[in-house]
XYZ file of C-alpha atoms in Angstrom:
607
model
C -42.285 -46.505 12.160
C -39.111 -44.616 10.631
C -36.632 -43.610 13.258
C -34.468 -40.610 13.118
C -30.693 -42.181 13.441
C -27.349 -40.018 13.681
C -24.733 -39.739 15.761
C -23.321 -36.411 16.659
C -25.699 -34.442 14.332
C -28.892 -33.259 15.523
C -30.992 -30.421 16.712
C -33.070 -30.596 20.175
C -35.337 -27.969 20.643
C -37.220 -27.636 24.171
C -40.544 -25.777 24.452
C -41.215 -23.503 27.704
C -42.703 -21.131 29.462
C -41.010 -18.181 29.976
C -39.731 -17.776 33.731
C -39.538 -21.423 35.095
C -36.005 -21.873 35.122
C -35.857 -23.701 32.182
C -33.035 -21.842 30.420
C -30.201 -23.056 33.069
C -31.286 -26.843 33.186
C -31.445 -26.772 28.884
C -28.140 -24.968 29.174
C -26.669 -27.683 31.429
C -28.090 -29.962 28.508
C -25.634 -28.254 26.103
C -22.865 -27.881 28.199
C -22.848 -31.707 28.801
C -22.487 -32.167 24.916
C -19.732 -29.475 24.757
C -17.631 -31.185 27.394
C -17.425 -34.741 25.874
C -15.580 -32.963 22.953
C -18.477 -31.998 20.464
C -19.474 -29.055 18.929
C -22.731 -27.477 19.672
C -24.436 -24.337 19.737
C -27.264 -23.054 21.751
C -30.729 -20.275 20.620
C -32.512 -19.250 23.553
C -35.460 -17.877 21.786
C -37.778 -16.289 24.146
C -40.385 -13.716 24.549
C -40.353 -10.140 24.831
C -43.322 -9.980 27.424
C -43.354 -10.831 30.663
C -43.361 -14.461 32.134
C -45.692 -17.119 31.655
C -45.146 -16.597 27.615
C -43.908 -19.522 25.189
C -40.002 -19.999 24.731
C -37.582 -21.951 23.240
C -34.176 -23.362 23.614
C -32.436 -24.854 20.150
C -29.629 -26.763 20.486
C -27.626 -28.498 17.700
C -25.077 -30.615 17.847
C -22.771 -31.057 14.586
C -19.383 -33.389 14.134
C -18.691 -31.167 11.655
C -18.351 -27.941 13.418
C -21.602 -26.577 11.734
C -22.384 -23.862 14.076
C -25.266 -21.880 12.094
C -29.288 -22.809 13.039
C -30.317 -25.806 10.682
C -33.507 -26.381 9.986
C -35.855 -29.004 11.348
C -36.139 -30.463 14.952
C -35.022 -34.047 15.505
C -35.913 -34.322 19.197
C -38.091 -31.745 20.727
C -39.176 -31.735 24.194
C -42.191 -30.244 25.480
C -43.519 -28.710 28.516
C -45.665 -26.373 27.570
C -48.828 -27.032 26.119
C -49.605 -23.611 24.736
C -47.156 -24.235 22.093
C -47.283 -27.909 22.010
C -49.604 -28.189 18.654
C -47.058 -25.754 16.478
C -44.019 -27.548 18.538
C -45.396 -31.058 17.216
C -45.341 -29.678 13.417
C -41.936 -28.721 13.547
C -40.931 -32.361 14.415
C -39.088 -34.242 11.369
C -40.760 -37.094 9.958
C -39.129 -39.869 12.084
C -38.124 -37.736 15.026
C -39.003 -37.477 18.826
C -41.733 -35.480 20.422
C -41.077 -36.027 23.946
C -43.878 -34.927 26.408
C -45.324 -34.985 29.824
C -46.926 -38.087 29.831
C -48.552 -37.126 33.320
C -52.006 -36.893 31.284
C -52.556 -38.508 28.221
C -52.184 -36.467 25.080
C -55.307 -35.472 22.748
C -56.148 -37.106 19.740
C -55.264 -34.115 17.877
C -51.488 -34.115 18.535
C -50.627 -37.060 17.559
C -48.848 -37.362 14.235
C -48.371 -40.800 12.799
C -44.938 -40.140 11.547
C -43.048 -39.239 14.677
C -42.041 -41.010 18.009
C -43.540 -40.428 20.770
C -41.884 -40.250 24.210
C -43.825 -39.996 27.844
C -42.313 -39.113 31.069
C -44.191 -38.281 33.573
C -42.348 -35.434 34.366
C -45.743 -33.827 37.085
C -46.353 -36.714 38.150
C -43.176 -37.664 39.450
C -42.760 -33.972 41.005
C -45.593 -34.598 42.901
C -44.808 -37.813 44.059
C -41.180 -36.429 45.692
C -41.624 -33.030 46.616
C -44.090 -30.762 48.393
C -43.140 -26.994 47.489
C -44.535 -25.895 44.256
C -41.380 -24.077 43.093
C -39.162 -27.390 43.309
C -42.004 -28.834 41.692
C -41.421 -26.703 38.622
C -37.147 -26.542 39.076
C -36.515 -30.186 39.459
C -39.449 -31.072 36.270
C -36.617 -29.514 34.371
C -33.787 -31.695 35.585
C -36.293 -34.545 35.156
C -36.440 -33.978 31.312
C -32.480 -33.312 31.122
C -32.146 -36.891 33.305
C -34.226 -38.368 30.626
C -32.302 -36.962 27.712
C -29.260 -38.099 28.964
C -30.370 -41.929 28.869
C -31.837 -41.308 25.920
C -28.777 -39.606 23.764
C -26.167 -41.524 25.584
C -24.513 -38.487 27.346
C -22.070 -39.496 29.850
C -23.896 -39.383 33.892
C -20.614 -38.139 35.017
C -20.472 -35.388 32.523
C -24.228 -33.879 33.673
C -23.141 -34.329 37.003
C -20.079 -32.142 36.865
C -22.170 -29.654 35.236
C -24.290 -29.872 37.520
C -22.036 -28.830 40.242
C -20.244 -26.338 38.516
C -23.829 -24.622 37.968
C -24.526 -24.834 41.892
C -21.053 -24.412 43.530
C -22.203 -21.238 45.368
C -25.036 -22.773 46.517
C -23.678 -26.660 47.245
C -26.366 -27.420 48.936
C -28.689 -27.578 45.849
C -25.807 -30.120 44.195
C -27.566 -33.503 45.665
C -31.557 -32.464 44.513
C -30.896 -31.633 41.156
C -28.445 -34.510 40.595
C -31.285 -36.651 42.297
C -34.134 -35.075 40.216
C -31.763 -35.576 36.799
C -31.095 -39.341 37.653
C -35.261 -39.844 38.544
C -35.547 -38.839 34.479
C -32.521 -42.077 33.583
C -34.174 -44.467 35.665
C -37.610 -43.809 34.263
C -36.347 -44.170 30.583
C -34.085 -47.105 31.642
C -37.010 -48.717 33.196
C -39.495 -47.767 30.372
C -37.964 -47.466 26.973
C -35.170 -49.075 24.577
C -32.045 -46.409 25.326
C -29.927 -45.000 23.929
C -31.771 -43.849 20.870
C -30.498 -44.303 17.376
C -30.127 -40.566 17.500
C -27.297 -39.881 20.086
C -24.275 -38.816 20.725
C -20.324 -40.074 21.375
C -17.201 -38.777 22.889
C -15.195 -37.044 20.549
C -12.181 -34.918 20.911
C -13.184 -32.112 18.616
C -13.532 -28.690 20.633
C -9.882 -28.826 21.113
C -9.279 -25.371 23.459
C -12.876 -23.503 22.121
C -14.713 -22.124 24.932
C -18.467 -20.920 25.329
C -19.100 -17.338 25.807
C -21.753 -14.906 24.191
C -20.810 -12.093 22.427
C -22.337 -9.270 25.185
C -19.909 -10.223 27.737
C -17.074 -10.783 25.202
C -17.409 -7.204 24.439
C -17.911 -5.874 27.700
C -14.875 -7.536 28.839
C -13.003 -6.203 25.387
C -13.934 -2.819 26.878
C -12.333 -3.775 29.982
C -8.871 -4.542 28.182
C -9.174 -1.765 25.899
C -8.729 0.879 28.445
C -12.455 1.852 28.645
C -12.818 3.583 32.178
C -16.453 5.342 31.285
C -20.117 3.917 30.657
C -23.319 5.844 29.865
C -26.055 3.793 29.033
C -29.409 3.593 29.214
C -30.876 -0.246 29.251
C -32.293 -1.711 26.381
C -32.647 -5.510 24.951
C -30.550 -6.518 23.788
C -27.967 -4.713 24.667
C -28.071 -4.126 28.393
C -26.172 -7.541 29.367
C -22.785 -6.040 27.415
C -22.744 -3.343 30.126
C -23.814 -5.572 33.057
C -20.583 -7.481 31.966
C -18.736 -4.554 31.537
C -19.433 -3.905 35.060
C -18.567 -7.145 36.206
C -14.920 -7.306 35.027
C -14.784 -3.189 35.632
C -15.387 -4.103 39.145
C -12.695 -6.982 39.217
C -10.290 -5.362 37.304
C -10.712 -1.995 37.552
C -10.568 -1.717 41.547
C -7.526 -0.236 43.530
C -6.297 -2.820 45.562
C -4.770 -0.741 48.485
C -7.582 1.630 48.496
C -10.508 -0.275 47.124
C -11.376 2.524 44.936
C -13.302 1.993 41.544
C -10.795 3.522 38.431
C -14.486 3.081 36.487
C -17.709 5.429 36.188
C -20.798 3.929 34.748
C -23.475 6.230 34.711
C -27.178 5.324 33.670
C -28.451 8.418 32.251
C -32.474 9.289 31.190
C -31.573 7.881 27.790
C -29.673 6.555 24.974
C -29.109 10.692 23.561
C -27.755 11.571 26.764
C -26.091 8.206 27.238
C -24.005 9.444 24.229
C -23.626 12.664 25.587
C -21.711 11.251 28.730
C -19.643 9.643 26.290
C -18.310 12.544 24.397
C -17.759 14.434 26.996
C -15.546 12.007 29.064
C -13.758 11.105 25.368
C -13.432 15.049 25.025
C -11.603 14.663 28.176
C -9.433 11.646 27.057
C -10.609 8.942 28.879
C -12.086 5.910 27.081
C -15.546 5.803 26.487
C -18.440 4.056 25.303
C -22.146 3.321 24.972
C -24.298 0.097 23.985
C -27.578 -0.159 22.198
C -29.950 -1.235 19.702
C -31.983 0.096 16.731
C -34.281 2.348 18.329
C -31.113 3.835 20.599
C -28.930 4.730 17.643
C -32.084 6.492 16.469
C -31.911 8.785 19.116
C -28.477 9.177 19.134
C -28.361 9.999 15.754
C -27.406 14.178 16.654
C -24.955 13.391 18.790
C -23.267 11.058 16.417
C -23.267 13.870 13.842
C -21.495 16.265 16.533
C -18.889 13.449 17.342
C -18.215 12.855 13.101
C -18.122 17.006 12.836
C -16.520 17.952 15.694
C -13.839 15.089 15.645
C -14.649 13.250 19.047
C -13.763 9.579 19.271
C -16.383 7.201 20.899
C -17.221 3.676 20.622
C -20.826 2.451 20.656
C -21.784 -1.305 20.448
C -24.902 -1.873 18.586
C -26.569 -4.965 19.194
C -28.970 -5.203 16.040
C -32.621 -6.499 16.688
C -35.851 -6.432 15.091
C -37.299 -3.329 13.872
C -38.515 -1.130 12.229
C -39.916 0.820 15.322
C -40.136 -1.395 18.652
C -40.189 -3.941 16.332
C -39.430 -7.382 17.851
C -36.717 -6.889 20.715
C -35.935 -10.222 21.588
C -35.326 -11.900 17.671
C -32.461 -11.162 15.308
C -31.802 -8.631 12.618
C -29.038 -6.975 10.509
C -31.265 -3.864 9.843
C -29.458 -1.250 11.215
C -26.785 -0.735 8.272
C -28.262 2.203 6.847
C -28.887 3.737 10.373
C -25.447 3.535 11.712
C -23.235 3.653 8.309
C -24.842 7.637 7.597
C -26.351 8.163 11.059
C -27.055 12.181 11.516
C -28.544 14.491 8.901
C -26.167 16.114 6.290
C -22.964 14.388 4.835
C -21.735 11.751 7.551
C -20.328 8.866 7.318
C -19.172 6.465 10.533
C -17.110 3.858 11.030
C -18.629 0.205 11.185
C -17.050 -3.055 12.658
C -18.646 -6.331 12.115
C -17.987 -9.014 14.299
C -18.801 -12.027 13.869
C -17.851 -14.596 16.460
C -17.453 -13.891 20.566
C -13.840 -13.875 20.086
C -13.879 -11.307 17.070
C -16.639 -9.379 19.419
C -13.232 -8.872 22.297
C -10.821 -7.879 19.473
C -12.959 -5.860 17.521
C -13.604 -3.933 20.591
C -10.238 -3.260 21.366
C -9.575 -2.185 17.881
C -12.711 0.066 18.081
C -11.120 2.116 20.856
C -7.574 2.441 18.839
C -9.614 3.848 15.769
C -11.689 5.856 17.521
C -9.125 7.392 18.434
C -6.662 7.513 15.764
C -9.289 8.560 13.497
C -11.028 10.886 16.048
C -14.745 9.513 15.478
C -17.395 7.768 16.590
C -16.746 3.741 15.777
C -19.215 1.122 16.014
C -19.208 -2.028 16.259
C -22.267 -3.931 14.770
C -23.275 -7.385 16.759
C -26.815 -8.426 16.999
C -29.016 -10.639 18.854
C -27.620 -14.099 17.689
C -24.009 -13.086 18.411
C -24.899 -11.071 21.669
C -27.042 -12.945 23.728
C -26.571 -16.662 22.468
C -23.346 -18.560 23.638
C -21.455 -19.553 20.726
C -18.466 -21.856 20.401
C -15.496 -19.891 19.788
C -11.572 -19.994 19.671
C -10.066 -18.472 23.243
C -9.956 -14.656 24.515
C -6.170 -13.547 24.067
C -4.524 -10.315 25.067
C -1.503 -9.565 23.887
C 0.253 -7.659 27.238
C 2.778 -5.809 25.201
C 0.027 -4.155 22.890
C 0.023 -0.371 23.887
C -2.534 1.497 22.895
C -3.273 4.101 20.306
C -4.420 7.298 21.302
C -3.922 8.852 17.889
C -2.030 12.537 17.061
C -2.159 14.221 20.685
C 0.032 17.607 21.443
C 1.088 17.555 24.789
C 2.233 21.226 26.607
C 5.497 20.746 25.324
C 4.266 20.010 21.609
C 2.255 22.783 21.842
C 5.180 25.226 23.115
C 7.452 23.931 20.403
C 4.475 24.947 17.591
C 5.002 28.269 19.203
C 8.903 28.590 19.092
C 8.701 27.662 15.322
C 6.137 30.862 14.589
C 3.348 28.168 14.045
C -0.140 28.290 15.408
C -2.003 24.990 16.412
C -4.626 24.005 14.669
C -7.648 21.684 15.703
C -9.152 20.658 11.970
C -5.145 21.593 10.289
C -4.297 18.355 7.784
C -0.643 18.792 8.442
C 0.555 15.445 6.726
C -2.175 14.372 4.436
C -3.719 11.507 5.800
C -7.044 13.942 6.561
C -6.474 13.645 10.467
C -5.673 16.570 12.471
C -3.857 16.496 15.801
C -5.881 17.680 19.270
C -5.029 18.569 22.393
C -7.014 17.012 25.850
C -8.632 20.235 27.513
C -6.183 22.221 30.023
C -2.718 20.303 28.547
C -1.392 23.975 28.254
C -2.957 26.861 30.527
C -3.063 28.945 27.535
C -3.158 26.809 23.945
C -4.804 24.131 22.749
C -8.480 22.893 22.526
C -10.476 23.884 25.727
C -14.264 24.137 24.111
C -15.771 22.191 20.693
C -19.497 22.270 18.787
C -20.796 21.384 16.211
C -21.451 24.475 13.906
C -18.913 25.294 10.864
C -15.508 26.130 11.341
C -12.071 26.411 9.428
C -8.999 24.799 10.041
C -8.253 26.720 13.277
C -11.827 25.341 14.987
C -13.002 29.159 14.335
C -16.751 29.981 13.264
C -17.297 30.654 10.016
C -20.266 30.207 7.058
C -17.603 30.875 4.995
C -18.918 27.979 2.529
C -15.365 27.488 0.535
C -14.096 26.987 4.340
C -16.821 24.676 5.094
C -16.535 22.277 1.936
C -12.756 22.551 2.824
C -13.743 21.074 5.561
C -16.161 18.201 4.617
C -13.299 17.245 1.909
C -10.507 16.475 4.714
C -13.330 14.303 6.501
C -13.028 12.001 3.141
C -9.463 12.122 2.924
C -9.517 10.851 6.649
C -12.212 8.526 5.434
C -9.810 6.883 2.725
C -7.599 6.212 5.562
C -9.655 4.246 7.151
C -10.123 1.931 4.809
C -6.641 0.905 5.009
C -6.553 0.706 9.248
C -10.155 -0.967 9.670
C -10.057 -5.050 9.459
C -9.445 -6.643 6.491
C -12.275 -9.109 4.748
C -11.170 -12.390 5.078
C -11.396 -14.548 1.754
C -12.199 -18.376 1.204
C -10.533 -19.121 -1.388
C -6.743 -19.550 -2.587
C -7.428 -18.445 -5.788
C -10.265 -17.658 -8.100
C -12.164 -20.547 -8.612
C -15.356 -19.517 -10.003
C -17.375 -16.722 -11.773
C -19.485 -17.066 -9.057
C -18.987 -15.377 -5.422
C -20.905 -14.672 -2.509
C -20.231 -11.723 0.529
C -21.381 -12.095 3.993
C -20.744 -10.451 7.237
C -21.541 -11.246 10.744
C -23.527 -13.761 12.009
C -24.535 -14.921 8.505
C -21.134 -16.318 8.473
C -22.172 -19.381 10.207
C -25.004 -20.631 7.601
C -22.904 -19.287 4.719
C -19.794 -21.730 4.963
C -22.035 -24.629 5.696
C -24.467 -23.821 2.543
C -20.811 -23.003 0.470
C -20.148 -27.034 1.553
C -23.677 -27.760 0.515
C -23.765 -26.151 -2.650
C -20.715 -27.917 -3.790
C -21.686 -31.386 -2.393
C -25.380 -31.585 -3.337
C -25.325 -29.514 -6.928
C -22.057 -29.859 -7.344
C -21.819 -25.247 -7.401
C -18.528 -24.140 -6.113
C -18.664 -20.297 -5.485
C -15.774 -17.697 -3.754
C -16.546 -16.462 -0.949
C -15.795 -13.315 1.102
C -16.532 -12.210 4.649
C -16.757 -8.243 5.223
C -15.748 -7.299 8.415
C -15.534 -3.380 8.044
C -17.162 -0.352 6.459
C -15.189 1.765 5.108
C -14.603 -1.156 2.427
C -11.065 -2.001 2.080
C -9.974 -2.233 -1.835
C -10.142 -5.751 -1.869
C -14.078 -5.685 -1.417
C -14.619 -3.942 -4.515
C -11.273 -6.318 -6.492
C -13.488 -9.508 -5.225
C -16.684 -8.313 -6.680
C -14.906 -6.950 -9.918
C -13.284 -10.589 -10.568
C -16.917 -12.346 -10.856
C -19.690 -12.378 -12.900
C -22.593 -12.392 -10.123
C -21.928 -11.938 -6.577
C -24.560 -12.826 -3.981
C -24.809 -10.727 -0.830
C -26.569 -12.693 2.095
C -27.677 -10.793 4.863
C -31.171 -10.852 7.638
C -32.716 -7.845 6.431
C -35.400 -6.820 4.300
C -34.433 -4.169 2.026
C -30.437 -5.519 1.194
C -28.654 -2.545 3.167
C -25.657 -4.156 3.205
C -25.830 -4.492 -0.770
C -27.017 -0.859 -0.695
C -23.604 0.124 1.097
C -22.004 -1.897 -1.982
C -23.639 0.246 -4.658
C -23.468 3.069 -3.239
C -19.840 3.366 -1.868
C -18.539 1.402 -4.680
C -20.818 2.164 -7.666
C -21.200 -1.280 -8.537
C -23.837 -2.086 -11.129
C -26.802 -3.203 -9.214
C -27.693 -6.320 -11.230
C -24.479 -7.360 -10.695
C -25.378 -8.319 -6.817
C -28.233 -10.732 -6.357
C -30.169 -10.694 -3.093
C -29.705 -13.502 -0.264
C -31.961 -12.212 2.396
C -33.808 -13.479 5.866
C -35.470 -10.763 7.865
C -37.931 -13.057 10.023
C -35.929 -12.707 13.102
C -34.722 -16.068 13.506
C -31.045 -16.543 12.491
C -30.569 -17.595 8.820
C -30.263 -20.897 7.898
C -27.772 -22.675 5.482
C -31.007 -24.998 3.440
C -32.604 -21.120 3.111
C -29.181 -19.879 1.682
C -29.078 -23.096 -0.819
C -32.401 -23.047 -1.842
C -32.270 -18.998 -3.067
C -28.772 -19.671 -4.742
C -29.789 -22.447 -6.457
C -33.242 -20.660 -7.435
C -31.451 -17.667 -9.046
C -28.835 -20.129 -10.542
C -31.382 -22.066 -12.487
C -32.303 -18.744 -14.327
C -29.467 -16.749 -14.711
């Protein structure tokens, strides 16, 4: 029979039940890869139910730095038979289906193109221990023990990790390392190891660390200055503020007086989450909120009161998928639309797209500066991939001399000079063109400056009026403070030297992964070399609209249904529709590079 062979290129997926531990003993699987100096990348795909629920855990493993989800399972091991029948399908012709061999398996699960692998994963649980719930833990370290003879990882390597994962409780060190090694001596004993499918030292990870993109933001809040949290939990969002807590608590405690210099509040829901917000920001501290789809729905008048009013806030939303409840616990890029013109009448907000970890701690600092500057909500768009996945990623810097930017505030002694000249301050007054006005923090003068705000129509001196000249007024210095953004926001990044082809594609965000790997697919399997461009901003910069302009077709790839991001395109940039071709993926699992090819190609063989 045909036998999957590769070295340091594959995908392992394990098949679960939902609350058995699984997750740390597959991540320990991973981890053992990353540390012999390979890239790899983990999906915990998982249920949005309670336990006892299928999930999965996709790792793959690429020498080439691929770092998007490929399609296909090489290896898969599985432990749960609810899913085993669709878990066997998804098996490559020539792969491994490895399986609890305690029982033999039914007639109908066997395929006659695939490799079968038993360990008796129950049987040897019930031969060493007596409790039920190590009976279930150490079956995991079994299978890991197993895959380690199997791929060829390095004994020393799982063992490390392996104490690393249990140094606060060492006690627990010695079972699981005995329970991993009972899974190597029963494929040493049993079966022809390593596989032709395996994997070897390389130095290739250089200084990259592992991190998901929740906690890289939560601690970005943490160097940004943030000091305030209201929240209200929601998947998959709630882990950025757990970790915001976590480093608040480290880092943001007096050490003489053991006092916490942070406040994070859970309020009754995401509205009034956003309502703590502005009201600290009105107040000048640093603020934020984190949520998903259905929370930026209700926040949606509140966000118009912080674009109106002039209020900066950051809010992380971590993008899953919809519409309604939708499908909490998969991936989406669907809330575009929501967030770009969130609030009824003429707003538009801010938008930063991360899309690695690292990006996720930057952007977040730069989200706070902007916010701000600009005096307006900013948000920074991650999803479900980038959130609550670890990813491989370059290492968190901070530079310690970067100050940060609280935009055009007055202070008493501004305000007194304003009033020595014969001017009067005021709160929405353009006074050098760039549409921004400069505010005052409430009681920085016992007489002047900015005490109270709403939302209702004013003129240039924050007094009520429906004075309609007075409002436009108004509503036209909001664009001219929108223009400057686009100039302050971060740049697209290009991938390209130089024009090279008619032919370009945009991304953004996670997509970035599967995009450069189907950009070095296209041009090695159909011999297609396209431009490329990453978006990392909305307000688009005026090299968006120069990239599109210098080719023919552009493709926009994105995971949802309806194209928003190509929507944002048209309509901000009034680019001619049929100029942008479609590359979409709205089925919750992250896009793939083979789905990317196969459209691009498609649409090339009629255009």
């Amino acid at each position: 029979m045909q036998q999957l062979t590769a070295i340091n290129d594959l995908v392992v997926r394990f098949a679960n039940v939902n609350g058995t531990g699984s997750a740390s003993a597959n991540n320990m699987f991973a981890m053992s890869i990353f540390r012999m100096g390979i890239p790899v990348t983990a999906k915990n795909i998982f249920p949005s139910n309670i336990q006892g629920l299928p999930t999965w855990y996709e790792v793959r493993v690429s020498e080439k730095g691929y770092l998007g989800r490929r399609e296909g399972v090489d290896l898969l091991v599985c432990v749960n038979p609810q899913s085993m029948k669709q878990d066997i399908a998804s098996v490559k012709s020539g792969g491994y289906f490895i399986y609890d061999n305690t029982k033999n398996l039914h007639k109908d699960f066997i395929r006659e193109d695939i490799n079968y692998i038993g360990i008796p994963m129950i049987g040897i649980c019930m031969r060493l221990y007596q409790d039920a719930r190590q009976r279930q833990l150490f079956k995991n370290m079994i299978y890991v023990g197993a895959l380690a003879a199997l791929l060829d990882i390095e004994l020393d390597v799982v063992k490390g990790i392996i104490a690393d994962e249990f140094k606060k409780k060492p006690k627990l060190i010695e079972p699981n390392v005995q329970a991993m090694m009972e899974g190597v001596k029963y494929v040493q004993e049993n079966y022809d190891s390593p596989l032709g499918l395996r994997v070897e030292r390389r130095d290739l990870v250089g200084d990259s660390i592992v991190i998901d993109g929740n906690t890289a933001c939560g601690l970005g809040a943490v160097y940004a200055g943030a000091t305030v949290a209201g929240w209200y939990p929601i998947t998959p969002s709630t882990s950025l503020v757990e970790a915001f807590a976590k480093y608040a608590n480290r880092l943001r405690t007096d050490p003489e007086t053991g006092l916490k210099k942070v406040a994070i509040v859970q309020a009754e829901d995401e509205l009034a989450a956003l309502g703590m917000v502005l009201g600290a920001s009105w107040n000048g501290a640093r603020a934020f909120t984190a949520t998903s789809g259905p929370g930026v729905s209700l926040m949606n008048e509140f966000l118009g009161l912080a674009y109106f009013a002039e209020i900066p806030a950051v809010l992380v939303d971590v993008q899953r998928g919809g519409p309604s409840t939708g499908m909490p616990t998969r991936t989406q890029q669907s809330d575009l639309l929501l967030a770009a013109y969130a609030s009824h009448g003429d707003t538009k907000h801010v938008l930063l797209i991360p899309s690695t970890p690292t990006e996720c701690f930057n952007f977040m600092a730069d989200a706070f500066d902007l916010a701000e500057r600009l005096q307006t909500p900013v948000i920074v768009m991650t999803d479900l991939d980038l959130g609550m996945n670890d990813h491989l990623t370059a290492p968190l810097k901070w530079d310690d001399s970067r100050r940060y930017d609280r935009g055009k505030v007055y202070t008493a002694q501004d305000l007194d000079a304003l009033s020595a000249m014969g001017k009067q301050f005021g709160r929405y007054l353009d006074v050098d063109g760039d549409g921004i006005p400069y505010r005052t923090l409430p009681a920085t003068h016992p007489t002047k400056g900015s005490f109270f705000t709403r939302g209702t129509s004013h003129d240039e001196y924050a007094r009520y009026t429906e004075d309609g000249v007075k409002n436009a007024e108004v509503l036209d210095r909001l664009l001219k403070k929108w223009d400057t953004a686009k100039d302050i926001t971060p740049k697209p990044e290009f991938y390209q030297t130089a024009n090279q082809s008619n032919i370009g594609v945009v991304f953004f965000g996670t997509t970035t992964y599967a995009a450069l790997e189907a950009l070095d697919l296209l041009k090695q399997e159909e011999d297609i070399v396209i431009d490329a461009m990453r978006a990392t901003a909305f307000p688009f910069h005026e090299s968006v609209e120069q990239f599109i302009e210098a080719h023919d077709h552009v493709f926009v790839i994105e995971q949802n249904r309806d194209a928003q991001f190509r929507t944002l395109l048209i309509n901000e940039l009034e680019i001619n529709p049929k100029k942008l071709i479609k590359i979409l993926n709205y089925d919750g699992m992250p896009i793939t590079a083979e789905a990317i090819r196969r459209q691009i190609v498609g649409v090339l063989a009629t255009v």
